[in-house]
Amino acid sequence: MMLIPCPWCGPREEAEFHYGGQAHVAYPSDPAALSDEEWARFLFFRDNPKGPFAERWNHSASCRRWFNVVRDTVTNEILAVYKVGAPRPVLA
């Protein structure tokens, strides 16, 4: 079980959270102008790196807030936690 540190509630078990996908994906400025292929790319194509990856998480069992996590996809180690709207932290 992974412990996820919610910025508002502190560390909690993974079962209290819902994964929200890749963080920092910008919504298209004019979605009606996208072709079907462009719209499909926006909806379904995401990065899948080996190593640090910025993700969105929701603390659904408590404060119900969204936040971002940088997690190493190899080790599941959480490298940084930060609020939505904040820039991704620079990791050493």
PDB file of N, CA, C and O in Angstrom, residues 22-73:
ATOM      1  N   GLN A  22      -2.466  12.137 -16.164  1.00  0.00           N
ATOM      2  CA  GLN A  22      -1.301  13.009 -16.302  1.00  0.00           C
ATOM      3  C   GLN A  22      -1.639  14.444 -15.929  1.00  0.00           C
ATOM      4  O   GLN A  22      -2.669  14.980 -16.311  1.00  0.00           O
ATOM      5  N   ALA A  23      -0.753  15.078 -15.179  1.00  0.00           N
ATOM      6  CA  ALA A  23      -0.930  16.483 -14.789  1.00  0.00           C
ATOM      7  C   ALA A  23      -0.434  17.398 -15.904  1.00  0.00           C
ATOM      8  O   ALA A  23       0.335  16.981 -16.770  1.00  0.00           O
ATOM      9  N   HIS A  24      -0.876  18.631 -15.855  1.00  0.00           N
ATOM     10  CA  HIS A  24      -0.425  19.696 -16.757  1.00  0.00           C
ATOM     11  C   HIS A  24      -0.794  19.452 -18.215  1.00  0.00           C
ATOM     12  O   HIS A  24      -0.051  19.827 -19.121  1.00  0.00           O
ATOM     13  N   VAL A  25      -1.928  18.818 -18.469  1.00  0.00           N
ATOM     14  CA  VAL A  25      -2.422  18.647 -19.833  1.00  0.00           C
ATOM     15  C   VAL A  25      -3.383  19.801 -20.097  1.00  0.00           C
ATOM     16  O   VAL A  25      -4.440  19.896 -19.471  1.00  0.00           O
ATOM     17  N   ALA A  26      -3.014  20.670 -21.016  1.00  0.00           N
ATOM     18  CA  ALA A  26      -3.819  21.856 -21.298  1.00  0.00           C
ATOM     19  C   ALA A  26      -5.030  21.494 -22.163  1.00  0.00           C
ATOM     20  O   ALA A  26      -4.910  20.763 -23.147  1.00  0.00           O
ATOM     21  N   TYR A  27      -6.192  21.993 -21.741  1.00  0.00           N
ATOM     22  CA  TYR A  27      -7.416  21.801 -22.515  1.00  0.00           C
ATOM     23  C   TYR A  27      -7.313  22.622 -23.793  1.00  0.00           C
ATOM     24  O   TYR A  27      -6.816  23.750 -23.769  1.00  0.00           O
ATOM     25  N   PRO A  28      -7.762  22.103 -24.932  1.00  0.00           N
ATOM     26  CA  PRO A  28      -7.664  22.865 -26.177  1.00  0.00           C
ATOM     27  C   PRO A  28      -8.419  24.193 -26.091  1.00  0.00           C
ATOM     28  O   PRO A  28      -9.511  24.260 -25.539  1.00  0.00           O
ATOM     29  N   SER A  29      -7.819  25.245 -26.636  1.00  0.00           N
ATOM     30  CA  SER A  29      -8.461  26.564 -26.566  1.00  0.00           C
ATOM     31  C   SER A  29      -9.747  26.618 -27.397  1.00  0.00           C
ATOM     32  O   SER A  29     -10.677  27.336 -27.051  1.00  0.00           O
ATOM     33  N   ASP A  30      -9.797  25.873 -28.490  1.00  0.00           N
ATOM     34  CA  ASP A  30     -11.002  25.829 -29.325  1.00  0.00           C
ATOM     35  C   ASP A  30     -11.302  24.375 -29.680  1.00  0.00           C
ATOM     36  O   ASP A  30     -10.987  23.912 -30.776  1.00  0.00           O
ATOM     37  N   PRO A  31     -11.916  23.622 -28.773  1.00  0.00           N
ATOM     38  CA  PRO A  31     -12.131  22.196 -29.016  1.00  0.00           C
ATOM     39  C   PRO A  31     -12.992  21.903 -30.240  1.00  0.00           C
ATOM     40  O   PRO A  31     -12.824  20.877 -30.884  1.00  0.00           O
ATOM     41  N   ALA A  32     -13.902  22.807 -30.595  1.00  0.00           N
ATOM     42  CA  ALA A  32     -14.766  22.584 -31.753  1.00  0.00           C
ATOM     43  C   ALA A  32     -13.977  22.602 -33.058  1.00  0.00           C
ATOM     44  O   ALA A  32     -14.426  22.050 -34.067  1.00  0.00           O
ATOM     45  N   ALA A  33     -12.811  23.226 -33.054  1.00  0.00           N
ATOM     46  CA  ALA A  33     -11.999  23.320 -34.266  1.00  0.00           C
ATOM     47  C   ALA A  33     -11.110  22.094 -34.478  1.00  0.00           C
ATOM     48  O   ALA A  33     -10.494  21.963 -35.532  1.00  0.00           O
ATOM     49  N   LEU A  34     -11.050  21.187 -33.507  1.00  0.00           N
ATOM     50  CA  LEU A  34     -10.186  20.014 -33.627  1.00  0.00           C
ATOM     51  C   LEU A  34     -10.795  18.978 -34.562  1.00  0.00           C
ATOM     52  O   LEU A  34     -12.012  18.768 -34.561  1.00  0.00           O
ATOM     53  N   SER A  35      -9.934  18.325 -35.308  1.00  0.00           N
ATOM     54  CA  SER A  35     -10.394  17.192 -36.113  1.00  0.00           C
ATOM     55  C   SER A  35     -10.645  16.010 -35.170  1.00  0.00           C
ATOM     56  O   SER A  35     -10.242  16.038 -34.004  1.00  0.00           O
ATOM     57  N   ASP A  36     -11.264  14.974 -35.686  1.00  0.00           N
ATOM     58  CA  ASP A  36     -11.495  13.777 -34.866  1.00  0.00           C
ATOM     59  C   ASP A  36     -10.170  13.189 -34.381  1.00  0.00           C
ATOM     60  O   ASP A  36     -10.055  12.753 -33.241  1.00  0.00           O
ATOM     61  N   GLU A  37      -9.159  13.191 -35.250  1.00  0.00           N
ATOM     62  CA  GLU A  37      -7.857  12.650 -34.874  1.00  0.00           C
ATOM     63  C   GLU A  37      -7.213  13.501 -33.774  1.00  0.00           C
ATOM     64  O   GLU A  37      -6.670  12.968 -32.812  1.00  0.00           O
ATOM     65  N   GLU A  38      -7.280  14.825 -33.909  1.00  0.00           N
ATOM     66  CA  GLU A  38      -6.710  15.711 -32.888  1.00  0.00           C
ATOM     67  C   GLU A  38      -7.443  15.559 -31.559  1.00  0.00           C
ATOM     68  O   GLU A  38      -6.834  15.565 -30.496  1.00  0.00           O
ATOM     69  N   TRP A  39      -8.761  15.438 -31.602  1.00  0.00           N
ATOM     70  CA  TRP A  39      -9.556  15.265 -30.386  1.00  0.00           C
ATOM     71  C   TRP A  39      -9.215  13.934 -29.712  1.00  0.00           C
ATOM     72  O   TRP A  39      -9.055  13.862 -28.496  1.00  0.00           O
ATOM     73  N   ALA A  40      -9.061  12.874 -30.510  1.00  0.00           N
ATOM     74  CA  ALA A  40      -8.689  11.565 -29.962  1.00  0.00           C
ATOM     75  C   ALA A  40      -7.309  11.625 -29.313  1.00  0.00           C
ATOM     76  O   ALA A  40      -7.098  11.058 -28.239  1.00  0.00           O
ATOM     77  N   ARG A  41      -6.372  12.334 -29.943  1.00  0.00           N
ATOM     78  CA  ARG A  41      -5.036  12.484 -29.350  1.00  0.00           C
ATOM     79  C   ARG A  41      -5.119  13.189 -27.998  1.00  0.00           C
ATOM     80  O   ARG A  41      -4.468  12.793 -27.047  1.00  0.00           O
ATOM     81  N   PHE A  42      -5.930  14.248 -27.922  1.00  0.00           N
ATOM     82  CA  PHE A  42      -6.077  14.964 -26.652  1.00  0.00           C
ATOM     83  C   PHE A  42      -6.672  14.057 -25.579  1.00  0.00           C
ATOM     84  O   PHE A  42      -6.223  14.040 -24.439  1.00  0.00           O
ATOM     85  N   LEU A  43      -7.687  13.287 -25.922  1.00  0.00           N
ATOM     86  CA  LEU A  43      -8.382  12.457 -24.934  1.00  0.00           C
ATOM     87  C   LEU A  43      -7.601  11.220 -24.495  1.00  0.00           C
ATOM     88  O   LEU A  43      -7.628  10.863 -23.322  1.00  0.00           O
ATOM     89  N   PHE A  44      -6.918  10.576 -25.426  1.00  0.00           N
ATOM     90  CA  PHE A  44      -6.396   9.242 -25.141  1.00  0.00           C
ATOM     91  C   PHE A  44      -4.881   9.096 -25.141  1.00  0.00           C
ATOM     92  O   PHE A  44      -4.374   8.117 -24.608  1.00  0.00           O
ATOM     93  N   PHE A  45      -4.144   9.995 -25.737  1.00  0.00           N
ATOM     94  CA  PHE A  45      -2.701   9.835 -25.830  1.00  0.00           C
ATOM     95  C   PHE A  45      -2.032  10.607 -24.705  1.00  0.00           C
ATOM     96  O   PHE A  45      -2.153  11.827 -24.619  1.00  0.00           O
ATOM     97  N   ARG A  46      -1.313   9.904 -23.847  1.00  0.00           N
ATOM     98  CA  ARG A  46      -0.601  10.508 -22.731  1.00  0.00           C
ATOM     99  C   ARG A  46       0.822   9.961 -22.683  1.00  0.00           C
ATOM    100  O   ARG A  46       1.102   8.887 -23.223  1.00  0.00           O
ATOM    101  N   ASP A  47       1.680  10.697 -22.011  1.00  0.00           N
ATOM    102  CA  ASP A  47       3.040  10.223 -21.814  1.00  0.00           C
ATOM    103  C   ASP A  47       3.012   8.980 -20.931  1.00  0.00           C
ATOM    104  O   ASP A  47       2.107   8.806 -20.110  1.00  0.00           O
ATOM    105  N   ASN A  48       4.001   8.124 -21.092  1.00  0.00           N
ATOM    106  CA  ASN A  48       4.121   6.915 -20.284  1.00  0.00           C
ATOM    107  C   ASN A  48       5.599   6.685 -19.974  1.00  0.00           C
ATOM    108  O   ASN A  48       6.195   5.718 -20.410  1.00  0.00           O
ATOM    109  N   PRO A  49       6.207   7.618 -19.206  1.00  0.00           N
ATOM    110  CA  PRO A  49       7.641   7.538 -18.996  1.00  0.00           C
ATOM    111  C   PRO A  49       8.040   6.503 -17.949  1.00  0.00           C
ATOM    112  O   PRO A  49       7.240   6.103 -17.104  1.00  0.00           O
ATOM    113  N   LYS A  50       9.282   6.122 -18.025  1.00  0.00           N
ATOM    114  CA  LYS A  50       9.885   5.283 -16.997  1.00  0.00           C
ATOM    115  C   LYS A  50      10.681   6.243 -16.123  1.00  0.00           C
ATOM    116  O   LYS A  50      11.666   6.816 -16.566  1.00  0.00           O
ATOM    117  N   GLY A  51      10.205   6.499 -14.912  1.00  0.00           N
ATOM    118  CA  GLY A  51      10.851   7.467 -14.030  1.00  0.00           C
ATOM    119  C   GLY A  51       9.854   8.501 -13.526  1.00  0.00           C
ATOM    120  O   GLY A  51       8.651   8.239 -13.464  1.00  0.00           O
ATOM    121  N   PRO A  52      10.326   9.700 -13.172  1.00  0.00           N
ATOM    122  CA  PRO A  52       9.443  10.735 -12.604  1.00  0.00           C
ATOM    123  C   PRO A  52       8.328  11.138 -13.572  1.00  0.00           C
ATOM    124  O   PRO A  52       8.578  11.368 -14.751  1.00  0.00           O
ATOM    125  N   PHE A  53       7.106  11.207 -13.040  1.00  0.00           N
ATOM    126  CA  PHE A  53       5.930  11.505 -13.856  1.00  0.00           C
ATOM    127  C   PHE A  53       4.962  12.335 -13.019  1.00  0.00           C
ATOM    128  O   PHE A  53       4.632  11.970 -11.888  1.00  0.00           O
ATOM    129  N   ALA A  54       4.497  13.456 -13.564  1.00  0.00           N
ATOM    130  CA  ALA A  54       3.543  14.319 -12.858  1.00  0.00           C
ATOM    131  C   ALA A  54       2.121  13.806 -13.097  1.00  0.00           C
ATOM    132  O   ALA A  54       1.693  13.633 -14.234  1.00  0.00           O
ATOM    133  N   GLU A  55       1.411  13.564 -11.996  1.00  0.00           N
ATOM    134  CA  GLU A  55       0.057  12.991 -12.037  1.00  0.00           C
ATOM    135  C   GLU A  55      -0.917  13.846 -11.234  1.00  0.00           C
ATOM    136  O   GLU A  55      -0.514  14.558 -10.322  1.00  0.00           O
ATOM    137  N   ARG A  56      -2.195  13.710 -11.550  1.00  0.00           N
ATOM    138  CA  ARG A  56      -3.252  14.336 -10.754  1.00  0.00           C
ATOM    139  C   ARG A  56      -3.873  13.272  -9.858  1.00  0.00           C
ATOM    140  O   ARG A  56      -4.083  12.146 -10.282  1.00  0.00           O
ATOM    141  N   TRP A  57      -4.158  13.657  -8.611  1.00  0.00           N
ATOM    142  CA  TRP A  57      -4.822  12.759  -7.669  1.00  0.00           C
ATOM    143  C   TRP A  57      -5.941  13.522  -6.967  1.00  0.00           C
ATOM    144  O   TRP A  57      -5.852  14.733  -6.767  1.00  0.00           O
ATOM    145  N   ASN A  58      -6.991  12.789  -6.595  1.00  0.00           N
ATOM    146  CA  ASN A  58      -8.105  13.364  -5.859  1.00  0.00           C
ATOM    147  C   ASN A  58      -8.249  12.624  -4.538  1.00  0.00           C
ATOM    148  O   ASN A  58      -8.294  11.393  -4.512  1.00  0.00           O
ATOM    149  N   HIS A  59      -8.322  13.384  -3.427  1.00  0.00           N
ATOM    150  CA  HIS A  59      -8.511  12.765  -2.110  1.00  0.00           C
ATOM    151  C   HIS A  59     -10.011  12.568  -1.896  1.00  0.00           C
ATOM    152  O   HIS A  59     -10.663  13.294  -1.156  1.00  0.00           O
ATOM    153  N   SER A  60     -10.545  11.562  -2.547  1.00  0.00           N
ATOM    154  CA  SER A  60     -11.991  11.340  -2.613  1.00  0.00           C
ATOM    155  C   SER A  60     -12.613  10.913  -1.293  1.00  0.00           C
ATOM    156  O   SER A  60     -13.807  11.123  -1.085  1.00  0.00           O
ATOM    157  N   ALA A  61     -11.849  10.341  -0.379  1.00  0.00           N
ATOM    158  CA  ALA A  61     -12.413   9.850   0.876  1.00  0.00           C
ATOM    159  C   ALA A  61     -12.342  10.869   2.009  1.00  0.00           C
ATOM    160  O   ALA A  61     -12.744  10.572   3.122  1.00  0.00           O
ATOM    161  N   SER A  62     -11.839  12.061   1.729  1.00  0.00           N
ATOM    162  CA  SER A  62     -11.709  13.037   2.803  1.00  0.00           C
ATOM    163  C   SER A  62     -12.022  14.444   2.304  1.00  0.00           C
ATOM    164  O   SER A  62     -13.177  14.801   2.153  1.00  0.00           O
ATOM    165  N   CYS A  63     -10.992  15.230   1.982  1.00  0.00           N
ATOM    166  CA  CYS A  63     -11.208  16.641   1.635  1.00  0.00           C
ATOM    167  C   CYS A  63     -11.741  16.832   0.217  1.00  0.00           C
ATOM    168  O   CYS A  63     -12.192  17.921  -0.130  1.00  0.00           O
ATOM    169  N   ARG A  64     -11.669  15.798  -0.613  1.00  0.00           N
ATOM    170  CA  ARG A  64     -12.184  15.794  -1.985  1.00  0.00           C
ATOM    171  C   ARG A  64     -11.484  16.793  -2.902  1.00  0.00           C
ATOM    172  O   ARG A  64     -12.002  17.191  -3.931  1.00  0.00           O
ATOM    173  N   ARG A  65     -10.280  17.189  -2.571  1.00  0.00           N
ATOM    174  CA  ARG A  65      -9.525  18.153  -3.381  1.00  0.00           C
ATOM    175  C   ARG A  65      -8.571  17.440  -4.338  1.00  0.00           C
ATOM    176  O   ARG A  65      -8.091  16.354  -4.065  1.00  0.00           O
ATOM    177  N   TRP A  66      -8.315  18.113  -5.463  1.00  0.00           N
ATOM    178  CA  TRP A  66      -7.349  17.646  -6.439  1.00  0.00           C
ATOM    179  C   TRP A  66      -5.987  18.247  -6.136  1.00  0.00           C
ATOM    180  O   TRP A  66      -5.898  19.387  -5.682  1.00  0.00           O
ATOM    181  N   PHE A  67      -4.936  17.489  -6.406  1.00  0.00           N
ATOM    182  CA  PHE A  67      -3.564  17.977  -6.257  1.00  0.00           C
ATOM    183  C   PHE A  67      -2.671  17.180  -7.199  1.00  0.00           C
ATOM    184  O   PHE A  67      -3.095  16.199  -7.812  1.00  0.00           O
ATOM    185  N   ASN A  68      -1.442  17.623  -7.343  1.00  0.00           N
ATOM    186  CA  ASN A  68      -0.487  16.965  -8.233  1.00  0.00           C
ATOM    187  C   ASN A  68       0.590  16.246  -7.437  1.00  0.00           C
ATOM    188  O   ASN A  68       0.972  16.690  -6.353  1.00  0.00           O
ATOM    189  N   VAL A  69       1.064  15.161  -8.008  1.00  0.00           N
ATOM    190  CA  VAL A  69       2.115  14.345  -7.408  1.00  0.00           C
ATOM    191  C   VAL A  69       3.142  14.041  -8.492  1.00  0.00           C
ATOM    192  O   VAL A  69       2.769  13.713  -9.614  1.00  0.00           O
ATOM    193  N   VAL A  70       4.416  14.159  -8.164  1.00  0.00           N
ATOM    194  CA  VAL A  70       5.462  13.625  -9.041  1.00  0.00           C
ATOM    195  C   VAL A  70       5.876  12.296  -8.427  1.00  0.00           C
ATOM    196  O   VAL A  70       6.354  12.246  -7.300  1.00  0.00           O
ATOM    197  N   ARG A  71       5.623  11.229  -9.191  1.00  0.00           N
ATOM    198  CA  ARG A  71       5.877   9.864  -8.700  1.00  0.00           C
ATOM    199  C   ARG A  71       6.823   9.163  -9.658  1.00  0.00           C
ATOM    200  O   ARG A  71       6.683   9.273 -10.880  1.00  0.00           O
ATOM    201  N   ASP A  72       7.774   8.436  -9.111  1.00  0.00           N
ATOM    202  CA  ASP A  72       8.668   7.627  -9.933  1.00  0.00           C
ATOM    203  C   ASP A  72       7.896   6.365 -10.318  1.00  0.00           C
ATOM    204  O   ASP A  72       7.499   5.587  -9.445  1.00  0.00           O
ATOM    205  N   THR A  73       7.667   6.165 -11.612  1.00  0.00           N
ATOM    206  CA  THR A  73       6.856   5.036 -12.064  1.00  0.00           C
ATOM    207  C   THR A  73       7.563   3.691 -11.922  1.00  0.00           C
ATOM    208  O   THR A  73       6.923   2.649 -12.023  1.00  0.00           O
TER     209      THR A  73
END
